[in-house]
Tab-separated table of C-alpha atoms in Angstrom:
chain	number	residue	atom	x	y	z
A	70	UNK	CA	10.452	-1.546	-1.570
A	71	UNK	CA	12.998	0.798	-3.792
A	72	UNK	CA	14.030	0.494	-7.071
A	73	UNK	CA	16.788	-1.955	-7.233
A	74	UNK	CA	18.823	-0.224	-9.911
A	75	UNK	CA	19.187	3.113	-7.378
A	76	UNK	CA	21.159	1.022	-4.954
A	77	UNK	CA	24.717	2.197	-4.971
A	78	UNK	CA	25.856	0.608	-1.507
A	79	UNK	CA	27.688	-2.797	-0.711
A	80	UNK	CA	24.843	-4.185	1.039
A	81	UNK	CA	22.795	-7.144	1.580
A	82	UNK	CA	20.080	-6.807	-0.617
A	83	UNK	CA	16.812	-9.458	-1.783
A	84	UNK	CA	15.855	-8.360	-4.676
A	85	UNK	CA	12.099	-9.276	-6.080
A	86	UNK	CA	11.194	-10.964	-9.362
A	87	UNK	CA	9.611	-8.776	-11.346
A	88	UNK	CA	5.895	-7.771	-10.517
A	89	UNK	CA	3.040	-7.860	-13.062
A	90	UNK	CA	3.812	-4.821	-14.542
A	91	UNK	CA	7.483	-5.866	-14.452
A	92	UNK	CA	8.370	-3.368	-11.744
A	93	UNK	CA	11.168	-5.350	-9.128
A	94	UNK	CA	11.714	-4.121	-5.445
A	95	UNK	CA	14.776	-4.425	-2.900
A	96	UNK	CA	14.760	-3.943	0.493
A	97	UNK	CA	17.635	-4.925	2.614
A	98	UNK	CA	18.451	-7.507	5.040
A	99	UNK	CA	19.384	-4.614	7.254
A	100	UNK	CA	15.433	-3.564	7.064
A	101	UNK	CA	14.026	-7.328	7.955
A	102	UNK	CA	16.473	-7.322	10.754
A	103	UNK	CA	14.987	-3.258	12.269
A	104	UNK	CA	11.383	-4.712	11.917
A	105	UNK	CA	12.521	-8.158	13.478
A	106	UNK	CA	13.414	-6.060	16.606
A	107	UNK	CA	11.146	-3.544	16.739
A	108	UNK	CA	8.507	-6.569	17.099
A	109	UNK	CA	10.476	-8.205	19.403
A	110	UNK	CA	9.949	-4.759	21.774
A	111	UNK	CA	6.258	-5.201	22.089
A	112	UNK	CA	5.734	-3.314	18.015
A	113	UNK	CA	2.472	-4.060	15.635
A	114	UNK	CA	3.792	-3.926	12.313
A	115	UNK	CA	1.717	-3.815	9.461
A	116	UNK	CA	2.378	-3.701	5.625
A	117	UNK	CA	-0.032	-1.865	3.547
A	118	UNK	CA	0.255	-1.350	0.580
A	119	UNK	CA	-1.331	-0.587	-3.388
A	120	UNK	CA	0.174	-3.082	-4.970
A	121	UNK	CA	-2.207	-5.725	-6.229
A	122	UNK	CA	-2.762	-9.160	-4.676
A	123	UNK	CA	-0.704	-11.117	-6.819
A	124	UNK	CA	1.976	-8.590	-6.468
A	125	UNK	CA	1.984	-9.031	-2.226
A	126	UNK	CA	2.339	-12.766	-2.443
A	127	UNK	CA	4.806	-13.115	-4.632
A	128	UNK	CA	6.717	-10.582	-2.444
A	129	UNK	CA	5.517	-12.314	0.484
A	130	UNK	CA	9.570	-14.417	1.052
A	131	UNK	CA	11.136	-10.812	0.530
A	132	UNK	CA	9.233	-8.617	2.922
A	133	UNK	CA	9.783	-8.511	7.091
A	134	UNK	CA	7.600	-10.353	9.197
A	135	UNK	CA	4.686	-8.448	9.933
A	136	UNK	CA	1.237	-8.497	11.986
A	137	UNK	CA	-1.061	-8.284	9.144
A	138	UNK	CA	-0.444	-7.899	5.523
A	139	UNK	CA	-2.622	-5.122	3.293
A	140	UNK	CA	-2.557	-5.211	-0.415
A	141	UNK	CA	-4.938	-3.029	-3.201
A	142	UNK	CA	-5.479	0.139	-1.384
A	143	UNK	CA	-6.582	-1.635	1.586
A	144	UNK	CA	-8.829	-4.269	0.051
A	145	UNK	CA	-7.675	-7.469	0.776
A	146	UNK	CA	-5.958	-7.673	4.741
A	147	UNK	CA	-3.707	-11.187	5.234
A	148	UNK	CA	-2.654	-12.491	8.846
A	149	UNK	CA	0.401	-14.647	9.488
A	150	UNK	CA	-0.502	-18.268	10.135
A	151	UNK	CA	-2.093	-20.768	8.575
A	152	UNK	CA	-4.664	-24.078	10.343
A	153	UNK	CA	-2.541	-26.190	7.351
A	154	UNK	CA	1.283	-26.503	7.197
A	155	UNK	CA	1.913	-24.591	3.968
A	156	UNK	CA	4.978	-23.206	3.161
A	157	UNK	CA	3.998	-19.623	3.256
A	158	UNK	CA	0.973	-19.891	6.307
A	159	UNK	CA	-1.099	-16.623	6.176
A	160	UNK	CA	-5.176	-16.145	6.521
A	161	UNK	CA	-7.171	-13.997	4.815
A	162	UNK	CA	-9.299	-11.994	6.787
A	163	UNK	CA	-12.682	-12.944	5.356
A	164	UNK	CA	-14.442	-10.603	7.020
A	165	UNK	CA	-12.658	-7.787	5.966
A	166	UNK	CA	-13.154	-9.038	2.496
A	167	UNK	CA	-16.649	-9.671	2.450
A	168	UNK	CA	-17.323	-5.682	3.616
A	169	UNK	CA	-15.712	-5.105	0.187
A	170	UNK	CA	-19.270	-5.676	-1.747
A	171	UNK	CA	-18.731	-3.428	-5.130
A	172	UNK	CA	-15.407	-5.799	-5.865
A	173	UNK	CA	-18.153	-8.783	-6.024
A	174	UNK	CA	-17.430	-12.211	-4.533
A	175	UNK	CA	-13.434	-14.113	-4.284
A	176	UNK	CA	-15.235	-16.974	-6.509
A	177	UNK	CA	-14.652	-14.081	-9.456
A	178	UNK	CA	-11.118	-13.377	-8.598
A	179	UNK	CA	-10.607	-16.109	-12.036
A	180	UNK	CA	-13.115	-13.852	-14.101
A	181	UNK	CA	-11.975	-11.547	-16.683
A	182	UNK	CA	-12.247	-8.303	-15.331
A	183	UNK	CA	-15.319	-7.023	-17.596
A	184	UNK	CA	-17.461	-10.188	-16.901
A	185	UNK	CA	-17.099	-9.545	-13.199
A	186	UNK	CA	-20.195	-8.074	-11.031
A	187	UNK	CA	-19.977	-5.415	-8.708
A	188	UNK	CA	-20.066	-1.573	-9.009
A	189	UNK	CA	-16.056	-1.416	-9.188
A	190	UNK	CA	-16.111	-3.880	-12.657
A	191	UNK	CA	-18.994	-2.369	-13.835
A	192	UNK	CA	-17.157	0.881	-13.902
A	193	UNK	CA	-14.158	-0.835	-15.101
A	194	UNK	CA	-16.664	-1.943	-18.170
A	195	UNK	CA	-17.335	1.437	-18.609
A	196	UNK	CA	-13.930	2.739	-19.216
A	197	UNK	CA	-12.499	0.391	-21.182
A	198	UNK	CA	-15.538	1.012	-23.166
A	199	UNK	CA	-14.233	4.742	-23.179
A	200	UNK	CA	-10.719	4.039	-24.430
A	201	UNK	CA	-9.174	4.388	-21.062
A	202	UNK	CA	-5.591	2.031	-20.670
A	203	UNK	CA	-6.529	-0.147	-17.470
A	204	UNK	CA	-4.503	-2.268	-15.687
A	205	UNK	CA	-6.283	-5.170	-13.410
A	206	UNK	CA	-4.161	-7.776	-14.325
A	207	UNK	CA	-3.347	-9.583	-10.559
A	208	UNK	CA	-6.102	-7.317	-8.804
A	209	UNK	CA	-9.337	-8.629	-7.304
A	210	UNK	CA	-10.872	-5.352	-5.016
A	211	UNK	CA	-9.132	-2.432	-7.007
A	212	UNK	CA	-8.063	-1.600	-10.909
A	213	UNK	CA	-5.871	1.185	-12.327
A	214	UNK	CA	-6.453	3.721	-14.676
A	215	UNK	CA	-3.574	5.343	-17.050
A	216	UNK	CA	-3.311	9.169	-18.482
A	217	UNK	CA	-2.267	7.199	-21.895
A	218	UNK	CA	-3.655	6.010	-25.308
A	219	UNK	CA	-4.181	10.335	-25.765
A	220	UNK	CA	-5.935	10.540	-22.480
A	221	UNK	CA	-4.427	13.476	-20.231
A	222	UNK	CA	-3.585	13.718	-16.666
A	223	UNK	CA	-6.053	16.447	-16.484
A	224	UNK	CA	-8.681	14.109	-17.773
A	225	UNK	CA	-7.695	11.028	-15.442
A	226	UNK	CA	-8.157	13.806	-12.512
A	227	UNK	CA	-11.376	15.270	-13.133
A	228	UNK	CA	-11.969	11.094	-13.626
A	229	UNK	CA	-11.305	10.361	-10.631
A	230	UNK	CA	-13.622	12.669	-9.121
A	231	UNK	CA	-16.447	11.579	-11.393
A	232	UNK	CA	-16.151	7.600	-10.104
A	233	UNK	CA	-19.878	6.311	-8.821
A	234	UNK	CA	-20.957	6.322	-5.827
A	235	UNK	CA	-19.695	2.925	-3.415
A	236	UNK	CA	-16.548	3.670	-5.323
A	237	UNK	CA	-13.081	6.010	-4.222
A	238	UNK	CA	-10.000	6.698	-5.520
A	239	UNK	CA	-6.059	7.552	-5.175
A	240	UNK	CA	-3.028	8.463	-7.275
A	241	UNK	CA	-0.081	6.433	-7.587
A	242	UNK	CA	2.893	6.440	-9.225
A	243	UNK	CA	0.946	8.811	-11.560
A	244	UNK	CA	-1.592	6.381	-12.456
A	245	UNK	CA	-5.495	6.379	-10.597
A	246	UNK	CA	-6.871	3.076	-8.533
A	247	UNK	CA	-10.303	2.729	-8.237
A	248	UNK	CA	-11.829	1.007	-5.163
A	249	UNK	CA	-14.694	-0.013	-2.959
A	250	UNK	CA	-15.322	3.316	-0.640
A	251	UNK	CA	-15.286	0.590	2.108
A	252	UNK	CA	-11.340	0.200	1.201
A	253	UNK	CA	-8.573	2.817	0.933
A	254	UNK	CA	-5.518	2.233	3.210
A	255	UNK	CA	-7.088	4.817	5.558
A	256	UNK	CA	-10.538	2.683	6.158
A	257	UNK	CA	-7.951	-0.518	6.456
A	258	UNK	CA	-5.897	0.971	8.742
A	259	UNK	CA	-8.668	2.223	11.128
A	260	UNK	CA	-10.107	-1.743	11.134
A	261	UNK	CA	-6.296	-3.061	12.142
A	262	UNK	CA	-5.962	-0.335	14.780
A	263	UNK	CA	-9.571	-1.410	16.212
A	264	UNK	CA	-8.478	-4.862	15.943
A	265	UNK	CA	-5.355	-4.609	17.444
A	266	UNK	CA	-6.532	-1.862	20.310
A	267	UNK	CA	-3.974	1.027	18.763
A	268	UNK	CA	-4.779	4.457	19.232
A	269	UNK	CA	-4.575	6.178	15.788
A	270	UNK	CA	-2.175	8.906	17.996
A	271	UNK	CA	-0.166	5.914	18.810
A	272	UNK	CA	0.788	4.538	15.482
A	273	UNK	CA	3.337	5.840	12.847
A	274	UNK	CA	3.477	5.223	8.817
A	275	UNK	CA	6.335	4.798	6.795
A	276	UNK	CA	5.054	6.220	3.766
A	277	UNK	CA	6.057	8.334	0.217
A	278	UNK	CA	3.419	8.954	-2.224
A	279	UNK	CA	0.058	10.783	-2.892
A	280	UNK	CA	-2.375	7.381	-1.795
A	281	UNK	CA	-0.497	7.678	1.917
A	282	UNK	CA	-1.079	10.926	2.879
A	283	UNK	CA	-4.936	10.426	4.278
A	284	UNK	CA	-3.225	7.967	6.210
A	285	UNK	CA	-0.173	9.933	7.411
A	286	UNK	CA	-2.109	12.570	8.558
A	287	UNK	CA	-3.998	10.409	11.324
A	288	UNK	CA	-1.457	8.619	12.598
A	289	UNK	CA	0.743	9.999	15.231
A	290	UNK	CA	3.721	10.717	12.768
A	291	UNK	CA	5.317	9.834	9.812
A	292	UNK	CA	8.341	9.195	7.994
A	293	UNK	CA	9.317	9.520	4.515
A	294	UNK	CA	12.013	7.522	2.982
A	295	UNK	CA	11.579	9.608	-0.151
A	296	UNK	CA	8.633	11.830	-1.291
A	297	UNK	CA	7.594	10.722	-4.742
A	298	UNK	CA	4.470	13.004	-5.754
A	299	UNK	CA	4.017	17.333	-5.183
A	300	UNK	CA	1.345	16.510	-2.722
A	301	UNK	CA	3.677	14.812	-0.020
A	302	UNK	CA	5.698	18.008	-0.651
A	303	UNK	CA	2.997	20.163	-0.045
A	304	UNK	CA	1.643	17.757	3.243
A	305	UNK	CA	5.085	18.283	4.619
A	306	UNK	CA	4.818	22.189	3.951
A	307	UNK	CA	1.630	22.523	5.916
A	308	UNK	CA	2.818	20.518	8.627
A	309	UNK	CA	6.815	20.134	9.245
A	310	UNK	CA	6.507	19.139	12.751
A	311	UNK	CA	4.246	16.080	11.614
A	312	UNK	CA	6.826	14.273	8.941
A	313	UNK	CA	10.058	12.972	9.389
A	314	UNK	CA	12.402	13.114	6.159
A	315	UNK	CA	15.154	11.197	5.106
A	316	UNK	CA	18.480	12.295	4.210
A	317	UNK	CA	19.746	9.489	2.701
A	318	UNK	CA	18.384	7.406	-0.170
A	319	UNK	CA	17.191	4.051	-1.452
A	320	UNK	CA	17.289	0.875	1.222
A	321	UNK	CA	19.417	3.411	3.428
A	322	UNK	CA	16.402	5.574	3.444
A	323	UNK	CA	14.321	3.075	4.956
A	324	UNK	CA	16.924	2.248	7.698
A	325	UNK	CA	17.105	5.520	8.586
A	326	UNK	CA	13.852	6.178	8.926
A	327	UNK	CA	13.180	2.807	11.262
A	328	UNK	CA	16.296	3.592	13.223
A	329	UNK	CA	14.708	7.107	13.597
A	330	UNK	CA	11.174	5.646	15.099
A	331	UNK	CA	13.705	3.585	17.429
A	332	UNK	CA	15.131	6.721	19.188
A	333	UNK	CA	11.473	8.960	18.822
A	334	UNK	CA	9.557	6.275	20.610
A	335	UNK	CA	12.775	4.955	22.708
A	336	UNK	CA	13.006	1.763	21.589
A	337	UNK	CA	16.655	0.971	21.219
């Protein structure tokens, strides 16, 4: 997803209500239509991404069709298809959600956030406690921590590394999420290659911030619609041949950079 107000193009555009913390996304028809055929060549196509679950299905009508869907750092993994006739059919892997034991049970998903159990809302407790700025509004296996309300990035960083053990962590968008160490989009990714017999070598990522690179770095290659932290800068540095860079920007990034696995892997 990019910032709709970047677009400067006459394109077809869908453009997302606004998320919980009011953030909207476009992505352009253009995009659906490079996934559609990429899948229809034989392609798993997975999204994965940070944002939180209520985030992901609200997006849901706006986003390609995909193999599986990934939302909080890797902590909650969605197939398409449904045993009911709803409108919008996807399963939840339960499985996958039940390895996720410091986020506590789904029947909490309702709780506030410091009444839930589970390592991950106990240290959530513990920070509010602290005067930290937390966001969890939407999430049900993850929570984010701000450098605001006088706290310093310097602080949230030596934070991060201080989080209990059964817990990880990962920047974005300068702000820290805090997960089960049985999530992360790394540990998600691994379970959906697995399932769906990839070889990590095999695979490519689409990716642009700090919480990808982990990621980027196992997978065959990857491409980078933009580059949105220092430390995709300095992955790129210490390993050109690996990345893939747009030249464009915004929704044409994204096109390029699909059009650009097309010809790599020869799928045109």
């Amino acid at each position: 997803m990019h910032d709709p107000n970047e677009q400067d193009r006459d394109a077809e555009l869908l453009v997302t209500p606004p998320s919980a913390s009011g953030r909207q996304g476009a992505i352009s028809a253009q995009t659906i239509h490079q996934v559609a055929a990429l899948r229809s060549k034989g392609v798993m196509f997975v999204v994965i991404t940070g944002a939180r679950l209520s985030t992901l299905l609200m997006r849901l009508p706006y986003l390609p069709a995909a193999d599986a869907f990934v939302c909080e750092n890797g902590g909650r993994v969605f197939y398409p298809g449904s045993p009911l006739p709803t409108a919008c059919p996807i399963t939840e892997d339960a499985h996958w959600r039940d390895t996720q034991a410091a986020a506590g049970p789904t029947s909490q998903d309702g709780v506030e956030p410091k009444a839930r159990t589970g390592a991950l809302w106990e240290w959530y407790a513990k920070l509010a406690a602290d005067g930290w700025v937390l966001d969890a509004n939407g999430y049900t296996t993850s929570f984010r921590c701000h450098a605001k309300g006088g706290k310093s990035m310097a602080q949230l960083e030596a934070l991060a590394k201080e989080a209990p053990q059964g817990l990880d962590s990962s920047f974005n968008l300068g702000a820290a999420d805090f997960y089960p160490d049985t999530s992360g989009k790394v540990r998600a990714a691994r379970y959906l290659m697995a399932r769906f017999q990839a070889r990590a070598q095999d695979c490519v990522f689409l990716c642009d911030d700090d919480n990808d690179m982990e990621l980027a770095a196992e997978v065959g290659r990857a491409y980078l619609p933009s580059v949105t932290s220092e430390s995709v800068r300095r992955a790129v540095a210490a390993r050109p041949e690996h990345f893939v860079q747009a030249t464009k920007k915004g929704t044409e990034a994204t096109e390029e950079m699909l059009l650009a696995v097309s010809k790599d892997y020869k799928l045109l």
